[in-house]
XYZ file of C-alpha atoms in Angstrom:
156
model
C 0.380 0.058 -0.343
C 1.144 3.772 -0.727
C 1.203 5.946 1.686
C 0.596 9.824 0.638
C 3.641 11.662 1.013
C 3.152 15.569 2.162
C 4.812 18.497 0.470
C 5.145 22.110 1.118
C 5.673 23.824 -1.536
C 7.173 27.825 -1.053
C 6.401 29.404 -4.005
C 2.186 31.115 -4.569
C 1.313 29.204 -7.853
C -2.447 29.005 -6.843
C -4.575 30.818 -5.981
C -3.352 34.211 -6.504
C -6.225 36.056 -4.371
C -5.591 36.208 -0.702
C -8.929 35.559 0.220
C -9.512 31.945 -1.098
C -10.016 29.806 1.471
C -7.488 27.360 3.281
C -8.906 24.085 1.057
C -8.694 26.067 -2.336
C -4.861 26.096 -1.826
C -4.448 22.577 -1.625
C -3.685 20.467 -4.500
C -3.935 16.864 -4.576
C -1.821 15.052 -7.308
C 0.121 11.707 -8.108
C 4.279 12.568 -8.339
C 5.492 11.032 -12.073
C 9.474 10.048 -12.324
C 10.671 11.281 -15.770
C 14.280 11.388 -17.162
C 15.146 15.187 -17.544
C 18.123 15.680 -20.226
C 19.964 18.889 -21.461
C 18.775 19.222 -24.794
C 15.660 20.768 -26.964
C 14.199 17.660 -27.273
C 15.247 14.164 -24.868
C 16.494 11.402 -26.602
C 14.953 9.184 -24.491
C 11.836 6.958 -25.775
C 11.785 4.181 -23.767
C 13.268 2.919 -20.506
C 15.649 1.095 -22.064
C 17.047 4.004 -23.508
C 18.757 4.224 -20.066
C 21.169 1.254 -20.357
C 24.562 2.245 -20.042
C 23.703 5.829 -19.933
C 24.922 8.231 -16.946
C 21.566 8.872 -14.987
C 21.783 11.146 -12.094
C 19.767 10.579 -9.096
C 19.366 11.816 -5.606
C 21.605 9.615 -3.395
C 19.399 6.969 -1.534
C 16.274 7.972 -3.241
C 14.170 5.417 -4.605
C 14.796 6.476 -8.071
C 18.594 5.120 -7.865
C 17.226 1.399 -7.673
C 14.842 2.199 -11.139
C 17.878 3.459 -12.611
C 19.598 0.648 -11.412
C 17.146 -2.014 -12.576
C 17.573 -0.218 -16.641
C 21.256 -0.567 -16.520
C 21.744 3.078 -16.197
C 25.455 4.135 -14.966
C 24.200 5.470 -11.671
C 26.075 9.272 -10.898
C 24.626 10.153 -7.227
C 23.753 13.734 -6.121
C 23.140 15.178 -3.008
C 20.574 17.284 -3.853
C 18.284 18.359 -7.170
C 20.247 21.861 -7.393
C 22.890 19.781 -7.555
C 21.590 17.752 -9.834
C 20.202 20.262 -12.436
C 23.488 21.772 -12.152
C 25.311 18.170 -13.034
C 22.523 18.276 -15.956
C 22.990 21.954 -17.074
C 26.694 21.638 -17.141
C 26.449 18.061 -19.274
C 28.158 15.746 -16.376
C 25.169 13.792 -17.004
C 23.424 12.097 -19.901
C 20.095 12.278 -17.954
C 18.413 13.171 -14.523
C 15.635 10.910 -12.703
C 13.352 13.253 -11.028
C 9.759 13.333 -9.827
C 7.936 16.024 -11.915
C 6.450 17.681 -8.412
C 10.216 19.141 -7.745
C 11.736 19.300 -11.383
C 8.850 21.523 -12.502
C 10.123 24.304 -9.773
C 13.960 24.063 -11.302
C 12.654 24.289 -14.800
C 10.958 27.740 -14.282
C 14.383 28.710 -13.523
C 16.473 30.860 -16.457
C 19.437 28.713 -16.170
C 17.498 25.442 -16.744
C 14.656 26.556 -19.267
C 16.702 24.702 -21.990
C 15.918 21.253 -19.724
C 13.400 18.728 -21.498
C 11.807 15.467 -20.959
C 9.662 13.152 -23.075
C 6.296 13.695 -21.567
C 5.136 10.033 -22.979
C 8.046 8.700 -20.700
C 7.368 7.586 -17.459
C 9.240 5.536 -14.971
C 7.269 5.397 -12.321
C 4.208 7.106 -10.387
C 4.319 7.532 -6.599
C 1.121 7.768 -4.199
C -0.577 10.940 -3.691
C 1.605 13.778 -2.614
C -0.912 17.153 -1.125
C 1.197 20.384 -2.175
C 0.179 23.334 -0.627
C 2.151 26.868 -1.256
C 3.172 28.710 2.071
C 0.906 31.067 4.381
C 0.703 31.591 8.290
C -0.050 28.146 9.910
C 0.619 26.044 6.903
C 3.173 23.794 8.570
C 0.831 22.797 11.633
C -1.588 22.226 8.779
C 0.097 19.984 6.829
C 1.397 18.044 9.699
C -1.304 17.385 11.396
C -2.785 16.289 7.843
C -0.224 14.189 7.201
C -0.507 12.671 10.889
C -4.085 11.730 9.761
C -3.303 10.073 6.468
C -1.008 7.836 7.952
C -3.374 6.910 11.199
C -5.841 5.873 8.240
C -3.505 3.812 6.303
C -2.394 2.332 9.059
C -6.219 1.439 9.778
C -6.355 -0.338 6.500
C -3.430 -2.435 6.073
């Protein structure tokens, strides 16, 4: 059983109005792992294209397992920022990341040339609840996380 993870997003992407209620500020979605590349068009067409390619992952992440499974030459980074820097400087052929994390970096000027193949999904996670910053958000997310985990334990 997948237990949902809780992510607190620091940007104000949705909504823009300050009088929107709390429930309207929460976005629920599934995170998709994709291969990001430093090219205008991704040359990764399927999972087999990872074989013998230098693929960057976050050290100890679940995506490291997938990169190894598909025969990639794995390069480990300690952060997403380091991974995108390695990708931008062509030290790796591709980076394996969840789209919920990569979205933030793809909007930065230094990384706007980075692409991915939208039809290639490596894996999906359970539901993520993403909420932008506002006073008291961390406590609300913590309480929500605790409730979801307790419900998950009751059903397993």
